[in-house]
Short mmCIF file of C-alpha atoms and ligand atoms in Angstrom, two decimals:
data_model
loop_
_atom_site.label_atom_id
_atom_site.label_comp_id
_atom_site.label_asym_id
_atom_site.label_seq_id
_atom_site.Cartn_x
_atom_site.Cartn_y
_atom_site.Cartn_z
CA UNK U 1 82.32 99.85 61.33
CA UNK U 2 80.98 98.35 64.90
CA UNK U 3 80.78 100.55 67.27
CA UNK U 4 83.57 101.86 69.94
CA UNK U 5 82.40 99.62 73.33
CA UNK U 6 81.84 103.92 74.42
CA UNK U 7 79.49 104.47 71.57
CA UNK U 8 77.68 101.06 72.08
CA UNK U 9 77.91 102.02 75.72
CA UNK U 10 76.55 105.16 75.41
CA UNK U 11 73.26 103.80 73.34
CA UNK U 12 73.27 101.69 77.08
CA UNK U 13 73.03 104.35 79.05
CA UNK U 14 69.89 106.51 76.93
CA UNK U 15 67.80 103.89 76.30
CA UNK U 16 68.41 101.45 79.93
CA UNK U 17 69.30 104.21 82.01
CA UNK U 18 67.41 103.38 84.31
CA UNK U 19 68.35 99.72 85.20
CA UNK U 20 71.16 98.82 87.29
CA UNK U 21 74.91 99.20 86.18
CA UNK U 22 76.37 97.90 89.32
CA UNK U 23 75.47 96.61 92.46
CA UNK U 24 77.80 95.99 95.87
CA UNK U 25 77.05 94.78 98.78
CA UNK U 26 75.43 98.31 99.64
CA UNK U 27 74.99 100.86 97.05
CA UNK U 28 73.07 100.12 93.49
CA UNK U 29 74.58 101.87 90.55
CA UNK U 30 72.33 103.33 87.44
CA UNK U 31 73.61 103.17 83.80
CA UNK U 32 72.50 106.74 84.16
CA UNK U 33 74.80 107.41 87.66
CA UNK U 34 77.06 105.36 85.44
CA UNK U 35 77.54 108.36 82.46
CA UNK U 36 77.61 110.55 84.73
CA UNK U 37 80.14 109.82 86.38
CA UNK U 38 82.18 108.03 83.35
CA UNK U 39 81.68 112.20 81.94
CA UNK U 40 82.98 113.54 85.24
CA UNK U 41 85.53 111.87 84.97
CA UNK U 42 86.44 111.92 81.69
CA UNK U 43 86.31 115.82 81.77
CA UNK U 44 88.18 116.58 84.67
CA UNK U 45 91.36 114.44 82.94
CA UNK U 46 90.99 116.61 79.87
CA UNK U 47 90.58 119.30 81.99
CA UNK U 48 94.14 118.83 83.58
CA UNK U 49 95.50 118.29 80.25
CA UNK U 50 96.79 114.66 80.36
CA UNK U 51 99.23 114.27 78.35
CA UNK U 52 98.44 110.85 75.70
CA UNK U 53 99.89 108.55 76.59
CA UNK U 54 97.69 105.67 79.27
CA UNK U 55 96.64 106.14 83.30
CA UNK U 56 97.39 103.95 86.08
CA UNK U 57 93.91 103.27 88.11
CA UNK U 58 94.97 102.55 91.38
CA UNK U 59 91.98 100.86 93.70
CA UNK U 60 90.25 97.82 94.39
CA UNK U 61 87.56 96.86 92.47
CA UNK U 62 84.63 98.88 93.42
CA UNK U 63 81.96 100.73 90.85
CA UNK U 64 84.42 103.82 91.36
CA UNK U 65 87.46 102.30 89.89
CA UNK U 66 85.09 100.57 86.42
CA UNK U 67 84.31 104.29 86.41
CA UNK U 68 87.47 105.97 86.22
CA UNK U 69 88.71 102.84 84.02
CA UNK U 70 85.47 103.86 81.78
CA UNK U 71 86.17 107.83 82.00
CA UNK U 72 90.15 107.29 80.92
CA UNK U 73 88.37 105.51 77.35
CA UNK U 74 85.89 108.36 77.01
CA UNK U 75 89.27 111.09 77.20
CA UNK U 76 90.98 108.87 75.43
CA UNK U 77 93.81 106.96 77.49
CA UNK U 78 94.21 103.27 77.96
CA UNK U 79 93.88 101.97 82.25
CA UNK U 80 96.13 100.12 83.07
CA UNK U 81 94.23 98.56 86.80
CA UNK U 82 97.07 98.45 90.19
CA UNK U 83 95.37 97.23 92.98
CA UNK U 84 95.86 98.76 96.15
CA UNK U 85 97.03 95.89 97.90
CA UNK U 86 99.86 95.16 96.49
CA UNK U 87 102.76 95.26 97.52
CA UNK U 88 104.86 98.88 97.12
CA UNK U 89 108.38 97.20 95.42
CA UNK U 90 105.53 95.30 92.56
CA UNK U 91 103.57 99.12 92.30
CA UNK U 92 107.34 101.50 91.91
CA UNK U 93 107.74 98.24 89.29
CA UNK U 94 105.04 98.99 86.96
CA UNK U 95 105.12 102.51 87.29
CA UNK U 96 108.84 102.00 85.99
CA UNK U 97 107.78 100.52 83.49
CA UNK U 98 104.21 101.89 82.19
CA UNK U 99 105.95 105.66 82.80
CA UNK U 100 101.74 106.94 83.33
CA UNK U 101 100.06 110.04 81.98
CA UNK U 102 98.76 110.05 85.06
CA UNK U 103 97.46 107.95 87.94
CA UNK U 104 94.15 108.12 89.52
CA UNK U 105 94.18 106.78 92.89
CA UNK U 106 90.28 105.92 93.71
CA UNK U 107 90.60 105.01 96.98
CA UNK U 108 89.89 107.75 99.53
CA UNK U 109 93.29 106.90 101.57
CA UNK U 110 97.54 105.74 100.17
CA UNK U 111 100.43 106.05 102.67
CA UNK U 112 103.27 108.29 102.52
CA UNK U 113 105.27 105.37 100.75
CA UNK U 114 102.82 105.91 97.46
CA UNK U 115 102.11 109.26 98.05
CA UNK U 116 106.20 109.36 97.17
CA UNK U 117 106.26 106.99 94.68
CA UNK U 118 103.27 109.04 93.02
CA UNK U 119 104.07 112.66 93.08
CA UNK U 120 106.47 112.42 89.54
CA UNK U 121 103.27 112.50 88.28
CA UNK U 122 100.21 114.07 86.70
CA UNK U 123 97.50 112.48 89.47
CA UNK U 124 94.18 112.59 90.64
CA UNK U 125 92.37 112.07 93.61
CA UNK U 126 88.99 111.09 94.54
CA UNK U 127 87.94 115.00 95.78
CA UNK U 128 89.64 116.02 92.37
CA UNK U 129 85.83 115.44 91.16
CA UNK U 130 82.15 116.13 91.73
CA UNK U 131 80.29 113.16 91.26
CA UNK U 132 77.48 114.66 92.20
CA UNK U 133 77.68 116.63 89.39
CA UNK U 134 75.11 116.12 86.31
CA UNK U 135 76.42 116.35 82.86
CA UNK U 136 73.57 116.31 80.34
CA UNK U 137 74.20 113.11 78.75
CA UNK U 138 72.66 113.89 75.38
CA UNK U 139 75.69 116.28 74.23
CA UNK U 140 78.62 113.87 74.87
CA UNK U 141 81.27 113.62 73.04
CA UNK U 142 83.13 110.01 72.18
CA UNK U 143 85.19 111.01 69.20
CA UNK U 144 88.15 111.07 71.95
CA UNK U 145 87.64 107.72 73.12
CA UNK U 146 89.34 104.73 72.48
CA UNK U 147 88.68 102.80 69.57
CA UNK U 148 90.76 100.83 66.78
CA UNK U 149 94.33 99.11 66.86
CA UNK U 150 93.98 101.78 70.10
CA UNK U 151 95.10 99.67 73.74
CA UNK U 152 92.33 99.74 75.71
CA UNK U 153 93.97 98.32 79.12
CA UNK U 154 97.17 97.81 80.42
CA UNK U 155 96.69 94.25 81.82
CA UNK U 156 101.05 93.58 84.23
CA UNK U 157 100.90 90.07 85.11
CA UNK U 158 103.98 87.97 86.97
CA UNK U 159 107.61 88.29 84.83
CA UNK U 160 110.13 85.71 84.79
CA UNK U 161 112.91 88.53 85.80
CA UNK U 162 110.38 89.44 88.72
CA UNK U 163 109.56 92.76 87.00
CA UNK U 164 105.89 92.52 85.66
CA UNK U 165 105.37 92.52 81.71
CA UNK U 166 101.34 94.73 80.69
CA UNK U 167 99.74 93.35 78.75
CA UNK U 168 99.03 96.28 76.25
CA UNK U 169 95.33 94.88 75.01
CA UNK U 170 93.60 97.10 71.70
CA UNK U 171 89.58 98.28 72.08
CA UNK U 172 89.14 95.96 69.14
CA UNK U 173 90.50 93.03 71.33
CA UNK U 174 88.44 93.67 73.89
CA UNK U 175 84.90 94.04 71.24
CA UNK U 176 85.88 91.00 69.40
CA UNK U 177 86.24 89.57 73.20
CA UNK U 178 82.94 91.02 73.80
CA UNK U 179 80.84 90.23 71.06
CA UNK U 180 81.45 86.33 71.73
CA UNK U 181 80.34 86.89 75.87
CA UNK U 182 77.39 88.28 74.71
CA UNK U 183 76.32 86.24 71.93
CA UNK U 184 77.81 82.53 71.68
CA UNK U 185 76.51 81.55 74.92
CA UNK U 186 73.44 81.61 77.16
CA UNK U 187 71.89 84.99 76.27
CA UNK U 188 70.09 86.16 79.02
CA UNK U 189 67.71 88.59 79.50
CA UNK U 190 68.37 91.82 81.92
CA UNK U 191 71.70 89.23 82.64
CA UNK U 192 73.07 89.63 86.17
CA UNK U 193 76.36 89.09 86.39
CA UNK U 194 79.25 87.40 89.92
CA UNK U 195 81.84 90.60 88.70
CA UNK U 196 84.43 88.76 91.03
CA UNK U 197 87.93 89.10 89.84
CA UNK U 198 90.06 91.46 90.76
CA UNK U 199 90.34 94.27 87.58
CA UNK U 200 94.38 93.72 87.43
CA UNK U 201 93.41 89.80 86.32
CA UNK U 202 91.75 89.53 82.86
CA UNK U 203 89.11 87.60 84.33
CA UNK U 204 87.06 90.69 85.38
CA UNK U 205 86.75 91.27 81.87
CA UNK U 206 84.54 88.63 80.99
CA UNK U 207 82.39 90.89 83.38
CA UNK U 208 82.62 93.90 83.02
CA UNK U 209 82.07 94.63 79.76
CA UNK U 210 79.85 91.44 78.02
CA UNK U 211 77.79 93.21 81.17
CA UNK U 212 77.55 96.38 79.92
CA UNK U 213 77.37 96.18 75.97
CA UNK U 214 74.74 93.92 76.63
CA UNK U 215 72.77 96.50 79.50
CA UNK U 216 72.98 93.63 82.06
CA UNK U 217 73.50 94.20 85.94
CA UNK U 218 77.41 93.32 87.52
CA UNK U 219 76.94 91.25 90.89
CA UNK U 220 80.21 92.34 92.78
CA UNK U 221 81.48 91.24 95.37
CA UNK U 222 84.79 92.43 97.01
CA UNK U 223 87.66 91.36 98.12
CA UNK U 224 86.58 92.12 101.64
CA UNK U 225 83.62 90.13 100.94
CA UNK U 226 85.43 87.38 99.74
CA UNK U 227 88.26 86.73 102.70
CA UNK U 228 85.41 86.27 105.22
CA UNK U 229 83.24 83.06 103.92
CA UNK U 230 79.79 83.50 106.15
CA UNK U 231 80.10 87.24 105.16
CA UNK U 232 80.31 85.61 101.46
CA UNK U 233 77.89 83.33 101.03
CA UNK U 234 75.95 85.68 103.05
CA UNK U 235 75.87 88.33 100.64
CA UNK U 236 76.37 85.24 97.63
CA UNK U 237 72.90 83.43 99.32
CA UNK U 238 70.59 87.71 98.62
CA UNK U 239 72.01 87.70 95.67
CA UNK U 240 70.30 86.79 92.33
CA UNK U 241 72.98 85.96 90.21
CA UNK U 242 72.21 84.83 86.45
CA UNK U 243 75.80 84.32 86.00
CA UNK U 244 78.51 82.99 87.53
CA UNK U 245 82.02 83.27 86.25
CA UNK U 246 85.13 82.48 88.31
CA UNK U 247 88.10 80.52 88.56
CA UNK U 248 87.19 76.30 89.62
CA UNK U 249 89.45 77.17 92.86
CA UNK U 250 87.00 80.21 93.46
CA UNK U 251 83.85 77.98 93.27
CA UNK U 252 86.00 75.30 94.88
CA UNK U 253 85.06 77.33 97.69
CA UNK U 254 81.59 78.47 97.65
CA UNK U 255 80.72 74.36 96.46
CA UNK U 256 82.50 73.61 100.57
CA UNK U 257 79.13 75.84 101.34
CA UNK U 258 75.87 73.67 102.09
CA UNK U 259 72.93 75.90 100.63
CA UNK U 260 74.94 76.97 97.91
CA UNK U 261 72.65 75.06 95.72
CA UNK U 262 70.04 75.31 92.39
CA UNK U 263 67.53 75.78 95.05
CA UNK U 264 68.47 78.99 96.67
CA UNK U 265 70.02 80.23 93.12
CA UNK U 266 67.08 79.20 91.66
CA UNK U 267 68.17 82.02 88.50
CA UNK U 268 71.01 80.34 88.29
CA UNK U 269 71.48 79.33 84.27
CA UNK U 270 75.64 79.11 83.51
CA UNK U 271 79.10 79.00 84.90
CA UNK U 272 81.32 79.41 83.34
CA UNK U 273 85.60 79.34 84.56
CA UNK U 274 88.57 80.14 83.40
CA UNK U 275 91.67 81.10 84.41
CA UNK U 276 93.13 77.28 84.86
CA UNK U 277 92.44 74.22 84.75
CA UNK U 278 88.43 73.03 85.61
CA UNK U 279 88.50 69.41 87.19
CA UNK U 280 86.73 66.56 86.92
CA UNK U 281 85.66 66.11 90.07
CA UNK U 282 84.91 70.06 90.40
CA UNK U 283 82.54 69.53 86.96
CA UNK U 284 80.50 66.70 89.04
CA UNK U 285 80.21 68.16 92.71
CA UNK U 286 78.31 71.21 90.03
CA UNK U 287 76.49 69.72 87.88
CA UNK U 288 74.56 67.98 91.02
CA UNK U 289 74.89 70.50 92.83
CA UNK U 290 73.51 73.14 90.09
CA UNK U 291 71.53 70.29 87.18
CA UNK U 292 69.32 72.70 85.01
CA UNK U 293 72.72 75.72 84.87
CA UNK U 294 75.54 75.05 80.93
CA UNK U 295 79.13 75.11 82.42
CA UNK U 296 81.34 76.92 79.95
CA UNK U 297 84.90 75.66 80.40
CA UNK U 298 86.76 78.31 78.59
CA UNK U 299 90.48 78.94 78.18
CA UNK U 300 92.91 80.93 77.42
CA UNK U 301 95.60 83.84 78.64
CA UNK U 302 95.71 87.59 79.02
CA UNK U 303 97.77 88.17 75.86
CA UNK U 304 94.88 86.74 73.76
CA UNK U 305 92.01 89.32 75.56
CA UNK U 306 90.29 86.95 78.00
CA UNK U 307 89.65 84.17 76.06
CA UNK U 308 89.36 82.16 73.19
CA UNK U 309 88.18 78.39 73.61
CA UNK U 310 84.93 77.49 74.90
CA UNK U 311 82.77 74.12 75.76
CA UNK U 312 79.89 72.84 77.36
CA UNK U 313 80.86 70.32 79.58
CA UNK U 314 78.16 67.77 78.97
CA UNK U 315 77.40 65.27 80.58
CA UNK U 316 79.52 62.96 77.66
CA UNK U 317 81.84 64.79 77.82
CA UNK U 318 82.25 63.95 81.77
CA UNK U 319 81.92 60.60 81.01
CA UNK U 320 84.52 60.08 78.06
CA UNK U 321 87.67 62.71 78.79
CA UNK U 322 89.83 62.16 82.35
CA UNK U 323 91.32 66.02 82.36
CA UNK U 324 88.16 67.75 80.83
CA UNK U 325 89.25 69.60 76.91
CA UNK U 326 88.90 73.25 77.07
CA UNK U 327 87.51 73.33 73.44
CA UNK U 328 87.01 75.20 70.03
CA UNK U 329 87.88 78.60 68.66
CA UNK U 330 85.81 81.44 69.38
CA UNK U 331 85.17 82.84 65.46
CA UNK U 332 88.64 85.18 64.82
CA UNK U 333 90.54 82.75 65.96
CA UNK U 334 92.43 79.93 64.79
CA UNK U 335 94.68 77.56 66.71
CA UNK U 336 97.42 76.36 65.97
CA UNK U 337 99.56 73.70 68.07
CA UNK U 338 103.10 74.03 66.83
CA UNK U 339 106.37 71.07 67.83
CA UNK U 340 108.98 73.22 69.45
CA UNK U 341 111.71 72.43 68.49
CA UNK U 342 111.71 72.16 64.88
CA UNK U 343 108.38 74.75 64.81
CA UNK U 344 106.59 73.23 62.21
CA UNK U 345 102.55 72.96 62.70
CA UNK U 346 101.63 70.21 63.70
CA UNK U 347 98.72 68.09 61.73
CA UNK U 348 95.57 67.16 64.40
CA UNK U 349 96.03 65.17 67.68
CA UNK U 350 99.73 65.84 67.10
CA UNK U 351 100.89 67.57 70.49
CA UNK U 352 102.29 70.41 71.32
CA UNK U 353 103.06 74.69 72.67
CA UNK U 354 99.23 76.23 72.07
CA UNK U 355 99.77 78.72 69.16
CA UNK U 356 96.91 81.17 69.24
CA UNK U 357 96.23 83.02 66.06
CA UNK U 358 93.60 86.03 65.22
CA UNK U 359 91.89 89.10 66.41
CA UNK U 360 92.76 88.55 70.61
CA UNK U 361 96.20 88.55 70.46
CA UNK U 362 97.04 91.42 72.14
CA UNK U 363 99.14 94.14 70.75
CA UNK U 364 102.14 92.70 72.53
CA UNK U 365 103.69 94.08 76.45
CA UNK U 366 103.38 97.59 76.53
CA UNK U 367 107.45 99.27 76.12
CA UNK U 368 108.73 95.53 76.22
CA UNK U 369 109.70 95.43 72.68
CA UNK U 370 112.58 91.93 73.71
CA UNK U 371 109.78 90.03 74.78
CA UNK U 372 107.60 90.87 72.87
CA UNK U 373 109.51 89.18 69.79
CA UNK U 374 109.71 86.45 72.52
CA UNK U 375 106.01 85.55 73.03
CA UNK U 376 104.16 87.35 69.60
CA UNK U 377 104.87 87.08 65.83
CA UNK U 378 102.87 86.43 62.97
CA UNK U 379 101.09 83.95 59.85
CA UNK U 380 100.36 84.58 57.08
CA UNK U 381 100.47 87.84 58.27
CA UNK U 382 97.88 86.89 61.18
CA UNK U 383 98.89 87.97 64.48
CA UNK U 384 99.80 84.96 67.01
CA UNK U 385 101.36 84.41 70.48
CA UNK U 386 103.05 81.10 71.61
CA UNK U 387 100.89 80.18 74.80
CA UNK U 388 103.90 78.06 76.81
CA UNK U 389 100.74 75.71 76.88
CA UNK U 390 100.81 71.78 75.55
CA UNK U 391 98.04 70.61 74.41
CA UNK U 392 97.01 68.56 71.15
CA UNK U 393 93.33 69.25 69.16
CA UNK U 394 91.55 65.23 69.61
CA UNK U 395 89.66 63.39 67.18
CA UNK U 396 86.50 65.61 67.84
CA UNK U 397 88.25 68.86 67.46
CA UNK U 398 88.09 69.67 71.41
CA UNK U 399 91.57 71.20 72.42
CA UNK U 400 92.87 69.33 74.52
CA UNK U 401 95.30 71.22 76.82
CA UNK U 402 98.73 69.02 79.22
CA UNK U 403 100.16 71.78 81.46
CA UNK U 404 102.76 73.96 80.74
CA UNK U 405 106.74 73.59 79.10
CA UNK U 406 107.96 76.21 81.35
CA UNK U 407 107.69 76.94 84.78
CA UNK U 408 104.36 78.81 85.37
CA UNK U 409 101.65 77.58 87.31
CA UNK U 410 97.86 78.53 88.82
CA UNK U 411 97.73 78.48 92.01
CA UNK U 412 94.04 78.96 93.53
CA UNK U 413 93.81 80.58 89.89
CA UNK U 414 96.60 83.44 90.60
CA UNK U 415 99.15 82.81 87.33
CA UNK U 416 101.96 82.94 89.11
CA UNK U 417 105.67 82.67 87.84
CA UNK U 418 107.36 80.66 89.92
CA UNK U 419 111.48 82.68 88.65
CA UNK U 420 109.54 85.58 90.22
CA UNK U 421 109.30 83.87 93.71
CA UNK U 422 112.55 82.94 92.41
CA UNK U 423 114.30 86.93 91.49
CA UNK U 424 113.25 88.34 94.43
CA UNK U 425 113.65 85.55 97.21
CA UNK U 426 117.20 85.52 95.06
CA UNK U 427 117.72 89.29 96.20
CA UNK U 428 117.37 88.29 99.93
CA UNK U 429 120.16 88.60 102.24
CA UNK U 430 121.38 85.84 102.60
CA UNK U 431 120.35 83.80 100.70
CA UNK U 432 122.42 81.92 97.78
CA UNK U 433 119.93 80.33 96.74
CA UNK U 434 116.70 79.43 95.76
CA UNK U 435 114.16 77.25 93.86
CA UNK U 436 110.51 77.42 94.13
CA UNK U 437 108.50 74.07 93.46
CA UNK U 438 104.60 73.63 92.82
CA UNK U 439 103.32 71.41 95.02
CA UNK U 440 100.31 68.50 92.48
CA UNK U 441 97.26 66.97 93.75
CA UNK U 442 96.35 64.37 91.86
CA UNK U 443 93.94 66.08 89.26
CA UNK U 444 97.01 68.58 88.51
CA UNK U 445 96.27 71.34 91.05
CA UNK U 446 98.90 73.24 92.58
CA UNK U 447 98.11 72.18 96.70
CA UNK U 448 101.27 74.25 97.84
CA UNK U 449 104.51 76.02 96.87
CA UNK U 450 107.26 75.18 98.13
CA UNK U 451 110.21 78.01 98.48
CA UNK U 452 113.83 75.32 98.76
CA UNK U 453 116.73 77.61 99.87
CA UNK U 454 120.19 78.00 100.32
CA UNK U 455 122.03 80.57 102.08
CA UNK U 456 122.43 81.72 105.49
CA UNK U 457 120.08 79.98 108.84
CA UNK U 458 122.86 79.92 111.09
CA UNK U 459 121.22 76.69 111.60
CA UNK U 460 117.73 78.47 113.12
CA UNK U 461 116.10 78.03 110.09
CA UNK U 462 112.44 79.16 112.56
CA UNK U 463 113.85 83.11 112.32
CA UNK U 464 115.23 82.66 109.08
CA UNK U 465 111.52 81.50 107.58
CA UNK U 466 110.38 84.27 109.21
CA UNK U 467 113.06 86.60 107.98
CA UNK U 468 112.53 85.54 104.18
CA UNK U 469 108.70 85.90 104.37
CA UNK U 470 108.53 89.14 105.61
CA UNK U 471 110.93 90.33 103.48
CA UNK U 472 108.89 88.59 100.86
CA UNK U 473 106.04 90.30 101.63
CA UNK U 474 107.25 93.68 101.14
CA UNK U 475 108.53 92.94 97.80
CA UNK U 476 105.09 89.97 96.14
CA UNK U 477 102.56 89.50 96.23
CA UNK U 478 100.02 87.59 98.86
CA UNK U 479 99.06 85.05 96.82
CA UNK U 480 102.63 84.45 95.28
CA UNK U 481 104.20 83.79 99.07
CA UNK U 482 105.16 79.99 99.51
CA UNK U 483 103.33 77.97 102.14
CA UNK U 484 106.48 75.93 102.77
CA UNK U 485 110.25 76.97 102.96
CA UNK U 486 112.67 73.66 103.05
CA UNK U 487 116.84 73.63 102.91
CA UNK U 488 119.41 72.42 101.78
CA UNK U 489 123.11 72.96 101.41
CA UNK U 490 123.39 72.44 98.39
CA UNK U 491 121.01 71.97 95.18
CA UNK U 492 121.74 69.37 92.96
CA UNK U 493 122.76 71.16 89.36
CA UNK U 494 122.15 69.34 85.72
CA UNK U 495 124.74 68.49 83.43
CA UNK U 496 125.14 72.03 82.70
CA UNK U 497 125.24 73.45 85.75
CA UNK U 498 121.69 74.55 86.63
CA UNK U 499 119.65 73.77 89.52
CA UNK U 500 118.16 70.27 88.62
CA UNK U 501 114.35 71.04 89.36
CA UNK U 502 113.52 67.30 89.05
CA UNK U 503 116.27 65.89 91.61
CA UNK U 504 115.50 68.38 94.06
CA UNK U 505 111.07 67.93 93.24
CA UNK U 506 112.07 64.07 93.95
CA UNK U 507 114.28 64.66 96.46
CA UNK U 508 112.24 67.20 98.66
CA UNK U 509 108.24 66.52 97.76
CA UNK U 510 109.38 62.93 97.68
CA UNK U 511 107.92 62.81 93.56
P1 AMP G 1 95.71 84.17 82.70
O1 AMP G 1 97.57 85.33 82.22
O2 AMP G 1 96.24 84.98 83.90
O3 AMP G 1 94.61 84.35 81.86
O4 AMP G 1 96.13 82.54 82.87
C1 AMP G 1 96.62 81.87 81.57
C2 AMP G 1 97.26 80.71 81.86
O5 AMP G 1 95.97 79.42 82.62
C3 AMP G 1 96.64 79.82 80.24
O6 AMP G 1 98.45 79.79 78.85
C4 AMP G 1 97.13 78.28 81.02
O7 AMP G 1 97.62 77.72 81.28
C5 AMP G 1 95.95 79.01 82.11
N1 AMP G 1 94.93 78.25 81.54
C6 AMP G 1 93.85 79.45 81.62
N2 AMP G 1 92.59 78.78 81.21
C7 AMP G 1 92.79 77.19 81.44
C8 AMP G 1 91.59 76.31 81.61
N3 AMP G 1 90.21 76.80 81.42
N4 AMP G 1 92.02 75.32 81.20
C9 AMP G 1 93.75 74.73 81.85
N5 AMP G 1 94.26 75.77 81.61
C10 AMP G 1 94.15 77.23 80.89
#
């Protein structure tokens, strides 16, 4: 039997105790310290006699949150990361949907409204832990740790009705993903891996687990650093990074900096992308700036644990494709293409919905059997997931991606259901109807979100837009905020009485 994630991690803690597990702007945390802090967290959870079930970890993407995720795991609890930059309304929806066994707050302060919301749950804050205490790491009891098909984490994604859906990922889902990342990409000793994605976004697992289980070092960029380009480039330039993990949108920002080159980052060996389309333009620029590094395009939804397909972006691929392929399946996974109408699986070359089957498919949406039944199913007894992505497998066995079959988009790397924004927008007083349109660049990237509203603007559209933005900011994540608001007296309707998205797109965006 393969060892659990916690068992493997404690082996690393034993053999590589002095190695830095996590480096942020100001501090380095060794594997030894991480082991100590994990035990401290697990002990306090046990002392508090937290009932069975997931633990919400409310904080930011820092060392403390990571140590709490792992402490929760050691004590037999799944963790649910909630980013402290989330609006109160979203936190409320997640807490209600999840009904956590406990909430652990990993930032020093939270405001009164959150305190009131968390009051009804068993909570632990930073001052409940003694992170200076030394634990005996040779006798750690790992028998309660998460294993097998138990839920390892739940990540909440945008849901079409405005209520977030919690993707429940099992220990074995995460372990097979981690093994793949460690073994099938460029193997690097003492790997220094960029950790930049928020922990509430599943791109973060690309960095966290492969690094920790291979004795690597996480080089972490905080949100504050990434929001200030000068600070970010200064930090990047004094960091040694071997493996880069990000969305293509994030590398696009980095490519703007002239100092982001192979000469200044001679240790860089590979770039791994996921989460949205990697354009030829971005890949070409990167190849010019980093000729010695390998570029990987990987693909997968949160519901299939990070990613499930991968391909090396070679010069040949750049020459032969007009849209970059997303590769071949990792071991334990099979990709099928299904006809959306007849539900028949199509032979090679057939275009339809990408269906993922195998050991990466998550357990389903937590406490949401309805949504689970809509998207998760079985093929010959094997777990399967309807991605909602359009694709085909070409003659060289490469999976191709042609966008969505529904109203989900990727904007700056973030997954957004347009209907999620619409649900919150239409709930605002004075709004009768609304839709949100993605405006695409010629290489299929969303450049902005445009909200189209029918409502009581009282002829002052500017003031109404301000009011809408203010009301929306209390309900949706900042990355979901439309940048443009347009107003209509009535919406064009389709024959069956729904808003005609195509017609309104033509009118508003002139396409
Ligand atoms: P998330 O759950 O946030 O990882 O979002 C999953 C969705 O992102 C997929 O269903 C795709 O629509 C899109 N996506 C992920 N990776 C890629 C890729 N390499 N190329 C194109 N789209 C991608």
